[in-house]
PDB file of C-alpha atoms in Angstrom:
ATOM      1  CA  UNK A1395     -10.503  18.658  45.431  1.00  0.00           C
ATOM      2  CA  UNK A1396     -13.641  19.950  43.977  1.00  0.00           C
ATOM      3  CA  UNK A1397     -13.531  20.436  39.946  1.00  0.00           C
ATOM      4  CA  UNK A1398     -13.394  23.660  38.694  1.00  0.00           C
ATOM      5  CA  UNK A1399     -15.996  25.465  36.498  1.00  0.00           C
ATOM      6  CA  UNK A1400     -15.585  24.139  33.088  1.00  0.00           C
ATOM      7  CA  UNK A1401     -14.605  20.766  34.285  1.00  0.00           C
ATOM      8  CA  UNK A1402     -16.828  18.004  34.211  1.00  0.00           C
ATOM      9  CA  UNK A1403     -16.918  14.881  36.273  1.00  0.00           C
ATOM     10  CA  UNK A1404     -18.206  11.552  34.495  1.00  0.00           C
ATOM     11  CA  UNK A1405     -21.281  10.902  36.429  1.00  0.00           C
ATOM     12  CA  UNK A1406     -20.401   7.240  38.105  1.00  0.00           C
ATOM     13  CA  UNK A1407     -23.819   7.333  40.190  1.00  0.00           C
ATOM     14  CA  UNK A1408     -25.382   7.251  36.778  1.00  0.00           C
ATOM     15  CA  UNK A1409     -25.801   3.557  35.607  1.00  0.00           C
ATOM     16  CA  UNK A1410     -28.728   3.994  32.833  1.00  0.00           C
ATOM     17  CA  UNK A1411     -26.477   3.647  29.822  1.00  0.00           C
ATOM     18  CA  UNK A1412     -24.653   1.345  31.680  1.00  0.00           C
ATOM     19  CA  UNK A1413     -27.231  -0.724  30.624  1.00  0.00           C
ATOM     20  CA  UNK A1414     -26.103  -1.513  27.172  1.00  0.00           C
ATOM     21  CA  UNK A1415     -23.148  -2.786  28.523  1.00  0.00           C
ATOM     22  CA  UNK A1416     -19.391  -2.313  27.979  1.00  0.00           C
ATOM     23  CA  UNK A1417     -16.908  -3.191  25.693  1.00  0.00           C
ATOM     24  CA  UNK A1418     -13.407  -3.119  25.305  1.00  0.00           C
ATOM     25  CA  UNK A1419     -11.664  -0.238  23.426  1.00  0.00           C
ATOM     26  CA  UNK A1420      -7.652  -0.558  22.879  1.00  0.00           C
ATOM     27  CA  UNK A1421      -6.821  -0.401  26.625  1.00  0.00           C
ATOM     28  CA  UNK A1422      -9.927   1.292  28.043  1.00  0.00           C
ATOM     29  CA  UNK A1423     -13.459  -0.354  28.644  1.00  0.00           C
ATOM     30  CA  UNK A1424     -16.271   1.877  27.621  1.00  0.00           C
ATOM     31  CA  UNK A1425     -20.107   1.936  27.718  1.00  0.00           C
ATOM     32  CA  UNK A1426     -21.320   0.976  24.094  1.00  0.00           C
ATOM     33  CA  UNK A1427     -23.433   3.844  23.971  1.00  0.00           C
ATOM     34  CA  UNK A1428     -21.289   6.876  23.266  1.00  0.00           C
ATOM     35  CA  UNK A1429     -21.576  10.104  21.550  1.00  0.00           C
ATOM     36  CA  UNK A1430     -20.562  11.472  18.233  1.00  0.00           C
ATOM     37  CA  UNK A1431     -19.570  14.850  17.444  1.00  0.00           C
ATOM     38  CA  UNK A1432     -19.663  15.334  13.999  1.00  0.00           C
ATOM     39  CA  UNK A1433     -22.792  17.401  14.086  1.00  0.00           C
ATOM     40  CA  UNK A1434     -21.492  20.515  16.361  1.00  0.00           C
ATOM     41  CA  UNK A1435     -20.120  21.633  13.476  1.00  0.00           C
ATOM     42  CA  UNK A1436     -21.703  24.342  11.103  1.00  0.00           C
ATOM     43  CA  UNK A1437     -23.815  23.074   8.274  1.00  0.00           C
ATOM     44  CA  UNK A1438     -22.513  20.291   6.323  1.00  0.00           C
ATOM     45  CA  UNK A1439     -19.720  19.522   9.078  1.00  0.00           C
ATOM     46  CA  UNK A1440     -18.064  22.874   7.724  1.00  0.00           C
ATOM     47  CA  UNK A1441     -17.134  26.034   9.749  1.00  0.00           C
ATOM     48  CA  UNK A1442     -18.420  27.146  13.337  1.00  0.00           C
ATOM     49  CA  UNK A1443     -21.865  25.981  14.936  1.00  0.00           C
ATOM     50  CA  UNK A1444     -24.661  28.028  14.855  1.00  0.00           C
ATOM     51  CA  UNK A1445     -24.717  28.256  18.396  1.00  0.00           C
ATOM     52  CA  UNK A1446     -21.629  27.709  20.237  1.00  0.00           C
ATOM     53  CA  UNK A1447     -22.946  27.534  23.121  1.00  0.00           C
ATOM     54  CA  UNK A1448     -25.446  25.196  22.663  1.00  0.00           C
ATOM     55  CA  UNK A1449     -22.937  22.588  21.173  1.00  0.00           C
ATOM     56  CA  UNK A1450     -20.630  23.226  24.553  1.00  0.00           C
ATOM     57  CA  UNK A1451     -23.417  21.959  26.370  1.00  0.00           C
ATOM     58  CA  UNK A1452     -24.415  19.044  24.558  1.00  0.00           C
ATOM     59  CA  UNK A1453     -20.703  17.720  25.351  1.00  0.00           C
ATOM     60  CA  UNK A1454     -21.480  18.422  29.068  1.00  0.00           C
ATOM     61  CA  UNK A1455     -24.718  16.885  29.000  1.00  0.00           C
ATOM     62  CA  UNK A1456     -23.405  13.990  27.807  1.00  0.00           C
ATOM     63  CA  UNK A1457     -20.329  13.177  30.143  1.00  0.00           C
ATOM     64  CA  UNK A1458     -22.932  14.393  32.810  1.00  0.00           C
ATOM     65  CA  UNK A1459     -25.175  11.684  31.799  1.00  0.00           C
ATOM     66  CA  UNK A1460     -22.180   8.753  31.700  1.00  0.00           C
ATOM     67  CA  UNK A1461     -20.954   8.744  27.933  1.00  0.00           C
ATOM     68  CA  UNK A1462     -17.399   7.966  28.094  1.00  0.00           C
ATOM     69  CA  UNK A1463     -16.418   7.439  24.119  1.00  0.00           C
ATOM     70  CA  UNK A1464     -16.517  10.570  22.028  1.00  0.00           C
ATOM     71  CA  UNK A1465     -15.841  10.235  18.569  1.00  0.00           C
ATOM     72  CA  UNK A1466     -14.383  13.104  16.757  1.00  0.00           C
ATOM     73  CA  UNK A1467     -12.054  14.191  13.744  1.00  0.00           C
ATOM     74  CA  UNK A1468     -10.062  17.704  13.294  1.00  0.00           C
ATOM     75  CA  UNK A1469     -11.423  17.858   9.761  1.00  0.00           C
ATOM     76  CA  UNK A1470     -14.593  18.253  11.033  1.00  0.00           C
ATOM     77  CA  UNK A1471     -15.085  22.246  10.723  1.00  0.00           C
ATOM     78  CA  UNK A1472     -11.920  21.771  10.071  1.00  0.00           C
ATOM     79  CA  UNK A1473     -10.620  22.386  13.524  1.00  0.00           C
ATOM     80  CA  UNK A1474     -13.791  23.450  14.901  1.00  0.00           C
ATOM     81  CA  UNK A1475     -15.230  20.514  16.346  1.00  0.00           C
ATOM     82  CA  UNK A1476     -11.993  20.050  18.237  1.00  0.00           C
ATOM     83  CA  UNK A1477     -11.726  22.934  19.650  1.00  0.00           C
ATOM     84  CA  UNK A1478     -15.433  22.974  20.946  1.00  0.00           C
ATOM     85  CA  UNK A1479     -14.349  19.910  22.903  1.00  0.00           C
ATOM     86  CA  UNK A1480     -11.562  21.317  24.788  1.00  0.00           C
ATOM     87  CA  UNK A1481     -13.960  24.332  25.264  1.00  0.00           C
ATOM     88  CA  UNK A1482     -16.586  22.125  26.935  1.00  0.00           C
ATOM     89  CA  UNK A1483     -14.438  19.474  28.695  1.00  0.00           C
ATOM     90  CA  UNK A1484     -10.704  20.125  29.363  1.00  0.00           C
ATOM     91  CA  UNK A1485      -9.328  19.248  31.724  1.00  0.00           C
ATOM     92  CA  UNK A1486     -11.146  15.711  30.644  1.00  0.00           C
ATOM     93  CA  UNK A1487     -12.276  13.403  33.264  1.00  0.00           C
ATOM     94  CA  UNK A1488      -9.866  10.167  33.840  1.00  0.00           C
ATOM     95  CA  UNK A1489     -12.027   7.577  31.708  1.00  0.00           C
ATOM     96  CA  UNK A1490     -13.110   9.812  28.878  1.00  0.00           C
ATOM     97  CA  UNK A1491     -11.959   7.996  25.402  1.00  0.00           C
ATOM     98  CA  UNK A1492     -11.275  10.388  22.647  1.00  0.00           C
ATOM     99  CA  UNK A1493     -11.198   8.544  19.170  1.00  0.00           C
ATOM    100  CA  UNK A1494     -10.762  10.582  16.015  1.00  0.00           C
ATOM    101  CA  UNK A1495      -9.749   9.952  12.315  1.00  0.00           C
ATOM    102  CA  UNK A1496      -7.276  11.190   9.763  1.00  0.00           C
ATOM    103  CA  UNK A1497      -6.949  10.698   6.313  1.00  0.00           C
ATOM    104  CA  UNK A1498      -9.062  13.397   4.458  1.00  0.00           C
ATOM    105  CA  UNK A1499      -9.136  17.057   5.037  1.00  0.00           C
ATOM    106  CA  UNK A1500     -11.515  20.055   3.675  1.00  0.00           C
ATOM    107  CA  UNK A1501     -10.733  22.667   0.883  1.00  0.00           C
ATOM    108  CA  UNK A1502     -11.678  25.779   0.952  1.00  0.00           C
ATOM    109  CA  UNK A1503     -14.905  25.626   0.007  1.00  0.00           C
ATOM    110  CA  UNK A1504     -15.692  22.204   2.290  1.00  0.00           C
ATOM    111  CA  UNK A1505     -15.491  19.729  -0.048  1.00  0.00           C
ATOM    112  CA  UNK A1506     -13.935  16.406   1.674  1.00  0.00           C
ATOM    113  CA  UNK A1507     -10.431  15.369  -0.235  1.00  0.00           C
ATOM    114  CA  UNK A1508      -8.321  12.573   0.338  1.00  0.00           C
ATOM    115  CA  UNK A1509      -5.192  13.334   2.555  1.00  0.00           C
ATOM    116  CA  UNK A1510      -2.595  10.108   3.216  1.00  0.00           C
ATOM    117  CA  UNK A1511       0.571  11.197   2.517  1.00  0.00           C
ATOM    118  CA  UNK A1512       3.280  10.684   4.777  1.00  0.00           C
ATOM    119  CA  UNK A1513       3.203  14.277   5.809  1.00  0.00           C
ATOM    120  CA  UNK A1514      -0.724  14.956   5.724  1.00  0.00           C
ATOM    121  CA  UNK A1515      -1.098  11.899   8.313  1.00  0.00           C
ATOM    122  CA  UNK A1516       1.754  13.463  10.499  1.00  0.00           C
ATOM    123  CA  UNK A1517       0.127  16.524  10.316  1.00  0.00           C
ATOM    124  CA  UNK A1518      -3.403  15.865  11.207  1.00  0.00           C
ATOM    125  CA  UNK A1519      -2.206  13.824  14.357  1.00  0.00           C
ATOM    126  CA  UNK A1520      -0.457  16.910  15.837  1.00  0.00           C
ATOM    127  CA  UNK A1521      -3.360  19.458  14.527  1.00  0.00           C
ATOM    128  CA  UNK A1522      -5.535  17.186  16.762  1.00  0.00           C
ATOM    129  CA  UNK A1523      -3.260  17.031  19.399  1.00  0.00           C
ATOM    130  CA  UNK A1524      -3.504  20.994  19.497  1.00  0.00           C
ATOM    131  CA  UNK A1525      -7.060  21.251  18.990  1.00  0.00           C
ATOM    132  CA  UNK A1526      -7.912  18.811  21.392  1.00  0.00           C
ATOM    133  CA  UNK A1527      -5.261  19.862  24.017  1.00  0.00           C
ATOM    134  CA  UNK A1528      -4.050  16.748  24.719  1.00  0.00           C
ATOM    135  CA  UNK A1529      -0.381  14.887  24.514  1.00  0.00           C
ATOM    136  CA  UNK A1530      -1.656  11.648  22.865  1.00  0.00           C
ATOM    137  CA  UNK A1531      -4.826  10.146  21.290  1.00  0.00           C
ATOM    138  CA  UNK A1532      -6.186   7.827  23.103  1.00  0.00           C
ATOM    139  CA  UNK A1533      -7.645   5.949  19.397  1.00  0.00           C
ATOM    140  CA  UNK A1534      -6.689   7.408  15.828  1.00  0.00           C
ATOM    141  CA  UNK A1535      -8.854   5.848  12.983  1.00  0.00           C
ATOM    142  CA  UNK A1536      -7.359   6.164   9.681  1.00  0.00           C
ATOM    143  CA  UNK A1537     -10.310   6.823   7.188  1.00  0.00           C
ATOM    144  CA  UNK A1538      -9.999   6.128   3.840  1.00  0.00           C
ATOM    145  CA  UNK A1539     -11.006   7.746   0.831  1.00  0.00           C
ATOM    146  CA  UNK A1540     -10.173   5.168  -2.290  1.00  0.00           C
ATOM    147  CA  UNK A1541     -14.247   5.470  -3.346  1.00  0.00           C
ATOM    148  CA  UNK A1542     -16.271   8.514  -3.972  1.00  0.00           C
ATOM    149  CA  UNK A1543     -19.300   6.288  -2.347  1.00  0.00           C
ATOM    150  CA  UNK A1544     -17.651   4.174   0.440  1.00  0.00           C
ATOM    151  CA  UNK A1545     -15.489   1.572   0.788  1.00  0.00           C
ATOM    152  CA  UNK A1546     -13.157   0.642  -2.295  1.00  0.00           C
ATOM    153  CA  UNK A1547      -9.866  -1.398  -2.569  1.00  0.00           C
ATOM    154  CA  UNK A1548      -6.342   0.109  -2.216  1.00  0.00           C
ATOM    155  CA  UNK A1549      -3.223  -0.967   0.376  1.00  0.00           C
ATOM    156  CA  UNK A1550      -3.362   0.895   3.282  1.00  0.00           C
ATOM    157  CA  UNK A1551       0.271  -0.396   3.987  1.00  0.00           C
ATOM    158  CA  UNK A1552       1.679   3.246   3.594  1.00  0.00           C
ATOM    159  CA  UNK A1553      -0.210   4.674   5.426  1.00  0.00           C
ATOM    160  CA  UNK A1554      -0.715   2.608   8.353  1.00  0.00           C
ATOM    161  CA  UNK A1555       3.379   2.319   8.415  1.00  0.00           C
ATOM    162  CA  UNK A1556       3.167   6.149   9.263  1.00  0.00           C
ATOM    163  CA  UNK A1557       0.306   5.632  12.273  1.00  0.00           C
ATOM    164  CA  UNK A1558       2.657   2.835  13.694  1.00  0.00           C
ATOM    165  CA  UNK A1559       5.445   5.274  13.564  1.00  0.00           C
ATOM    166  CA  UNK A1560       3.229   7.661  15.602  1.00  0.00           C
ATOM    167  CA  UNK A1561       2.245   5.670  18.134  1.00  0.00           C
ATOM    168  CA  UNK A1562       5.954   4.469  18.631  1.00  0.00           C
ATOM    169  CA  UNK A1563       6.437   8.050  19.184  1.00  0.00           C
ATOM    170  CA  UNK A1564       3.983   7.716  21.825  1.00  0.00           C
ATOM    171  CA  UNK A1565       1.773  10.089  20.378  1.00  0.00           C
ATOM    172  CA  UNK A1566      -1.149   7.679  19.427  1.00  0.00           C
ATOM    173  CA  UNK A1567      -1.983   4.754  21.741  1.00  0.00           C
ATOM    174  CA  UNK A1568      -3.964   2.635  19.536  1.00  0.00           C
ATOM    175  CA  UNK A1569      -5.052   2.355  15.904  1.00  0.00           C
ATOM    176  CA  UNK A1570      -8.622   1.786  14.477  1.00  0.00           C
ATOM    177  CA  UNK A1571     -10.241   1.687  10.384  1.00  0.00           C
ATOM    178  CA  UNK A1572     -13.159   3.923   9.209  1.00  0.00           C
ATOM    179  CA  UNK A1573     -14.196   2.873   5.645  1.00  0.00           C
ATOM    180  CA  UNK A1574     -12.652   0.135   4.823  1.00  0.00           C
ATOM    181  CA  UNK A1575     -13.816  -3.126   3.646  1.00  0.00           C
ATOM    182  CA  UNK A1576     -13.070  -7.027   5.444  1.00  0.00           C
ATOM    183  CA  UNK A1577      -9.925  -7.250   2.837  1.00  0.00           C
ATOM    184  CA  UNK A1578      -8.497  -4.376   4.298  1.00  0.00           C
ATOM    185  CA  UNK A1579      -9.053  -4.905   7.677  1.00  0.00           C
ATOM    186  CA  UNK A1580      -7.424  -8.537   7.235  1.00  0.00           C
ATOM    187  CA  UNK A1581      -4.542  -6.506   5.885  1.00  0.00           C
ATOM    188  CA  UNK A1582      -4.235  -3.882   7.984  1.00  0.00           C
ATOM    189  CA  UNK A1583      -3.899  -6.738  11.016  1.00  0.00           C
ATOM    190  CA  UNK A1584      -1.235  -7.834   9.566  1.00  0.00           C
ATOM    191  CA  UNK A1585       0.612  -4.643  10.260  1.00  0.00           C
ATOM    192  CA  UNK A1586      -0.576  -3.865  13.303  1.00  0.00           C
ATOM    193  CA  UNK A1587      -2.932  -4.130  16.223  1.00  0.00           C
ATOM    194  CA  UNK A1588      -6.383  -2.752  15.474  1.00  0.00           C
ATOM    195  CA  UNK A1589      -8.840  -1.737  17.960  1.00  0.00           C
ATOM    196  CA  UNK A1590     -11.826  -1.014  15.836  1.00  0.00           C
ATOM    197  CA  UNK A1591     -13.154  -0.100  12.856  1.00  0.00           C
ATOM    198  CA  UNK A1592     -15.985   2.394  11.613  1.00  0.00           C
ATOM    199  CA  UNK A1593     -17.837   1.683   9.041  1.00  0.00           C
ATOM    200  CA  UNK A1594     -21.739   2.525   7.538  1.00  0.00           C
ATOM    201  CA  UNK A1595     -24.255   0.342   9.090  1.00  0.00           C
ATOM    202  CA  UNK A1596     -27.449   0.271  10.004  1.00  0.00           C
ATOM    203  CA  UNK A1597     -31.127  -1.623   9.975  1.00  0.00           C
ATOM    204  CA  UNK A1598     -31.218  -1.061   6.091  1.00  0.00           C
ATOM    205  CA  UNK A1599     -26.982  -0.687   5.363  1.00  0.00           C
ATOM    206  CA  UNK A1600     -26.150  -4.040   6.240  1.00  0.00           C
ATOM    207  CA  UNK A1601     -23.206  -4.950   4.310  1.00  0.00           C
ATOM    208  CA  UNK A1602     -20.555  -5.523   7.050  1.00  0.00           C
ATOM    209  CA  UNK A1603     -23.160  -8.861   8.842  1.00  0.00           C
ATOM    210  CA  UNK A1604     -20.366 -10.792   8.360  1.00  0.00           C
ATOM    211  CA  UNK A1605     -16.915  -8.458   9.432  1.00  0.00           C
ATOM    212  CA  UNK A1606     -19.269  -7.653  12.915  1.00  0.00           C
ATOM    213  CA  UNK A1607     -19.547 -11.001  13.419  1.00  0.00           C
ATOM    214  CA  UNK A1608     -15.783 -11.896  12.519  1.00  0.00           C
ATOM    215  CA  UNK A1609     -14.414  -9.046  14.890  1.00  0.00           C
ATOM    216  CA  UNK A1610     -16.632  -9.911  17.487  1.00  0.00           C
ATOM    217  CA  UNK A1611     -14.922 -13.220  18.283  1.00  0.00           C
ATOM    218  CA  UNK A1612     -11.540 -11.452  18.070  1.00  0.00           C
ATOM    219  CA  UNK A1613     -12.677  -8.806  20.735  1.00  0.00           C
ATOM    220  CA  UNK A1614     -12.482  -5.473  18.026  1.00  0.00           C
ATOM    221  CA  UNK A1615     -15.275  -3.091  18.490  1.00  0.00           C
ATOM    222  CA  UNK A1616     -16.870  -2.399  15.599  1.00  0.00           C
ATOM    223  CA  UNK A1617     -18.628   1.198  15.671  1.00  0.00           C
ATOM    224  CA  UNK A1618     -21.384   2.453  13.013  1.00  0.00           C
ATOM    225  CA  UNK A1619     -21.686   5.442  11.712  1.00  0.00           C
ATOM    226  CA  UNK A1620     -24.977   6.802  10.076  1.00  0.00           C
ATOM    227  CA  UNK A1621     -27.670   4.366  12.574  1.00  0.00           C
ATOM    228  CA  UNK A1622     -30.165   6.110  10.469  1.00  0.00           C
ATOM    229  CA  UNK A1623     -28.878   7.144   7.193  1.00  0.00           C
ATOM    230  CA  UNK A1624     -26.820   9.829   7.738  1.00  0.00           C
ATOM    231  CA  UNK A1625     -26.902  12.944   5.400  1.00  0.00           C
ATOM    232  CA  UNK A1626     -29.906  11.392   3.534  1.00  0.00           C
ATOM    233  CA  UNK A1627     -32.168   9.496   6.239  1.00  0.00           C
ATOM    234  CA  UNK A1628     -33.544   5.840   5.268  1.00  0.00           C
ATOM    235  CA  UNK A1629     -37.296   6.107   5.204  1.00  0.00           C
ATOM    236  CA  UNK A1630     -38.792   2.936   5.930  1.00  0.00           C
ATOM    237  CA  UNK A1631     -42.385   2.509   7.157  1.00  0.00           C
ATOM    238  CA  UNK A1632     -41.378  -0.582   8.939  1.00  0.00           C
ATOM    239  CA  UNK A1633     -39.184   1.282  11.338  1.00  0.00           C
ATOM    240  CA  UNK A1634     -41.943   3.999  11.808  1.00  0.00           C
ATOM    241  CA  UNK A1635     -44.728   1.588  12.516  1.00  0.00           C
ATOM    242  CA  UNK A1636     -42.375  -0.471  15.128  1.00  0.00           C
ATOM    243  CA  UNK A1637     -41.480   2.835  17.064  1.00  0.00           C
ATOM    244  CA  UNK A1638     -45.056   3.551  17.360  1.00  0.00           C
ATOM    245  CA  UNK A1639     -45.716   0.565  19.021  1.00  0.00           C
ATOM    246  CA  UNK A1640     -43.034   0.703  20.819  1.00  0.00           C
ATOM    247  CA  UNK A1641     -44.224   4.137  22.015  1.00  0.00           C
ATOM    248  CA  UNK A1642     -40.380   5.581  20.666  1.00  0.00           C
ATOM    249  CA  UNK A1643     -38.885   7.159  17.961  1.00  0.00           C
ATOM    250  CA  UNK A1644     -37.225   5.643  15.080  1.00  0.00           C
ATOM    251  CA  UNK A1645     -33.625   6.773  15.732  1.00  0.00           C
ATOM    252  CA  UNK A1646     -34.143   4.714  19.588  1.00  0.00           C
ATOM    253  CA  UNK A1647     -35.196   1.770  18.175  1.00  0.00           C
ATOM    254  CA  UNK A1648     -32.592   2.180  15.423  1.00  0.00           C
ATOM    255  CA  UNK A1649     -30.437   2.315  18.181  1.00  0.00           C
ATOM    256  CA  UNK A1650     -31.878  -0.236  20.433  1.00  0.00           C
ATOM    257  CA  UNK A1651     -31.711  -2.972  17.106  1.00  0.00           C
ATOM    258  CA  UNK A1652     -27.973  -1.831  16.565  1.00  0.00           C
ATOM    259  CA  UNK A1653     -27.199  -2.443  20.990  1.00  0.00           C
ATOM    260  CA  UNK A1654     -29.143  -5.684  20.045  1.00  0.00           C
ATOM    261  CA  UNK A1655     -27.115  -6.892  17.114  1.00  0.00           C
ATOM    262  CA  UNK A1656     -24.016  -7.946  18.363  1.00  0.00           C
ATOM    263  CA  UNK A1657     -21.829  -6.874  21.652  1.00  0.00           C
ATOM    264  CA  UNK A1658     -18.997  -5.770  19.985  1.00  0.00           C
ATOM    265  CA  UNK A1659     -20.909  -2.971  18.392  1.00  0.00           C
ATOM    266  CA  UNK A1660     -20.342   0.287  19.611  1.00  0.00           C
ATOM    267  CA  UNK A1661     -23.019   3.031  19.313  1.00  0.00           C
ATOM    268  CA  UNK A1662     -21.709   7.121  18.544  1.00  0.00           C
ATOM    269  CA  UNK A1663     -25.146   8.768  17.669  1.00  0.00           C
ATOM    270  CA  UNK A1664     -24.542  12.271  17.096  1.00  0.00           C
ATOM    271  CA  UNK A1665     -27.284  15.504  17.704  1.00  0.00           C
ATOM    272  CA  UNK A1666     -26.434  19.034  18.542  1.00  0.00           C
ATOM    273  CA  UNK A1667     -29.820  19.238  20.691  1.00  0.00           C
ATOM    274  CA  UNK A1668     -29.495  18.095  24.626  1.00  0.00           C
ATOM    275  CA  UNK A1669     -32.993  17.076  24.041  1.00  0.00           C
ATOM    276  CA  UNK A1670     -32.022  14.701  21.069  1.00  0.00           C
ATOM    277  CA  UNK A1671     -28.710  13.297  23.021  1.00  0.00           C
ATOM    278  CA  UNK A1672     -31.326  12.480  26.049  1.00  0.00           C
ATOM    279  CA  UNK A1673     -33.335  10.559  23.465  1.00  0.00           C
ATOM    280  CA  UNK A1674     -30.961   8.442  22.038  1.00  0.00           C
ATOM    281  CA  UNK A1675     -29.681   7.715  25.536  1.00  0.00           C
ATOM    282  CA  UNK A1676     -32.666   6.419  26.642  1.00  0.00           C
ATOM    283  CA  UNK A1677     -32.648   3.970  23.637  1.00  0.00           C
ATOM    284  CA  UNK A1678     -30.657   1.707  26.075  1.00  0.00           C
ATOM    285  CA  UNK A1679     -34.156   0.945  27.974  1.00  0.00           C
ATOM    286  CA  UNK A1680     -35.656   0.242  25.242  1.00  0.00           C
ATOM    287  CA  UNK A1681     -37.102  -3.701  24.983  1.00  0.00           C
ATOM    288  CA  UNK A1682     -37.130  -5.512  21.396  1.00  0.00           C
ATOM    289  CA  UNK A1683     -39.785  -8.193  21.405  1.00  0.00           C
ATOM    290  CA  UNK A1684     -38.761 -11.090  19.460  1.00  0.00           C
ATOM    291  CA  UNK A1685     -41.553 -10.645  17.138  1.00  0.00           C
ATOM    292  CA  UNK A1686     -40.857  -6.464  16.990  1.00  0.00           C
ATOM    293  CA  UNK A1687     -36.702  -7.460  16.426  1.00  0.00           C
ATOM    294  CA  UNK A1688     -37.931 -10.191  13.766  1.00  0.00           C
ATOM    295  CA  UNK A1689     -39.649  -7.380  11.803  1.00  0.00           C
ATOM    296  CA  UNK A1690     -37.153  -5.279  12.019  1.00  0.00           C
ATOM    297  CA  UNK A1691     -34.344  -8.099  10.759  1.00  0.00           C
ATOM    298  CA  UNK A1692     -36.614  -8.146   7.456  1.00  0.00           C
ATOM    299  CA  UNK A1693     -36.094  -4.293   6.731  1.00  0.00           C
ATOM    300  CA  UNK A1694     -32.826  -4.523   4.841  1.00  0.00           C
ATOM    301  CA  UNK A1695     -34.082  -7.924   2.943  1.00  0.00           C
ATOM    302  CA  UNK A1696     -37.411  -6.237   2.051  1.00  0.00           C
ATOM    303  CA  UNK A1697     -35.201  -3.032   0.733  1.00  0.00           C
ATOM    304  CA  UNK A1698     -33.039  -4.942  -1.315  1.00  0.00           C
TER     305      UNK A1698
END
């Protein structure tokens, strides 16, 4: 049966970000280089894009090109990034992974608030089962909100006893953590299975060495958000100096040191430009010399 027009087929003759290899998310396997959509969004993740259109075919472009893990959230816009999704890719491919997060939500005027009660979590899983046009997430990440500036103690017991409920309801398949630190991850795996969690990281953000390292040898994928900084980008001459002799930019061999750091990591660079997404797929071709990876190790000693 050929597809029809506004579906698109992963691209299995593609093998070029095959090359960073797979890893294992909840009961998929997925290529570690995948794509986040975050930025298709209007200006500061709030309201429609700029150019519909243009974020549409970004998602194509990147199924097209092999990326089967899309991260997204239906507080992004709100609703909006969601919705763009099903626009560009319903009815999804068999081996697409959708992951997206709950726990926060956006006033009126976009400001990001805390959302974890019992009937806030219920309610964000079904507004992304709407938005996304789908009967069950394939990965929900609860994302928590106890800090004004990342990670900060608090049980997630609560709140993870409504997820489980969810997914008993066959409305969630797995469960994953964004922003959380290695205390609650050890108690969150006490409750129940956990397939990942998201956390900042990067060449300069290195906090979480250890909890990669730790999940790693359990098999949890452990997936970075901000590779370069995020809303305020590190600037580090290092970096720039090593992508020019590397003839690439920094966000690839941001990238490439990330694919490099341990193969549990999973990569969900975000753009709203096809010409960025091709960029930071080709990062998977991208060599590290020993000497090149050894400078690079330095950068978040040397910016301590």
């Amino acid at each position: 049966m050929m597809p029809s027009e506004n579906q698109v087929q992963l691209c299995a003759t593609d093998t070029s970000i095959e090359k960073a290899g797979l890893f294992r998310l909840g009961s998929h396997t997925v290529k570690r280089l995948g794509y986040g959509a975050m930025q298709l969004a209007g200006p500061g993740v709030f309201g429609p894009p700029k150019d519909r259109d243009a974020a549409v075919a970004v998602l194509r472009e990147a199924v097209a090109r092999g990326v089967d893990h899309i991260d997204t959230s239906d507080f992004y816009g709100p609703h909006v990034t969601n919705q763009i999704i099903r626009e560009a890719l319903a009815p999804y491919p068999a081996g697409l992974t959708l992951v997206t997060k709950v726990g926060a939500r956006r006033d009126e005027k976009g400001a990001w608030l805390p959302a974890f009660s019992r009937e806030e979590l219920i309610q964000a899983v079904h507004d992304n089962l709407r938005n996304l046009g789908i009967e069950v997430l394939d990965v929900v990440n609860l994302r928590l909100m106890f800090g004004a500036h990342g990670p900060a103690e608090g049980s997630l017991e609560a709140p993870l006893t409504v997820l489980a409920e969810l997914q008993q309801q066959g409305l969630i398949r797995h469960i994953g953590l964004s922003n959380v630190t290695p205390t609650q991850v050890r108690e969150a795996r006490r409750l129940c299975e956990i397939v990942c969690v998201q956390n900042h990281y990067n060449l300069v953000h290195r906090a979480d060495d250890e909890l990669i390292d730790d999940l790693g040898d359990d098999g949890i994928a452990y997936v970075p958000f901000f590779p370069l900084g995020g809303f305020s980008p590190l600037q580090s001459s290092v970096l720039t100096e090593m992508a020019g002799l590397l003839g690439a930019t920094p966000m690839q061999v941001a990238i490439a040191w990330l694919l490099h750091r341990a193969p549990n990591i999973l990569l969900i660079p975000g753009t709203s430009s096809v010409a960025h997404l091709r960029e930071n797929l080709a990062a998977v071709a991208l060599e590290l010399p020993d000497d090149i990876r050894t400078t690079l190790d330095q950068i978040a000693t040397d910016s301590a």
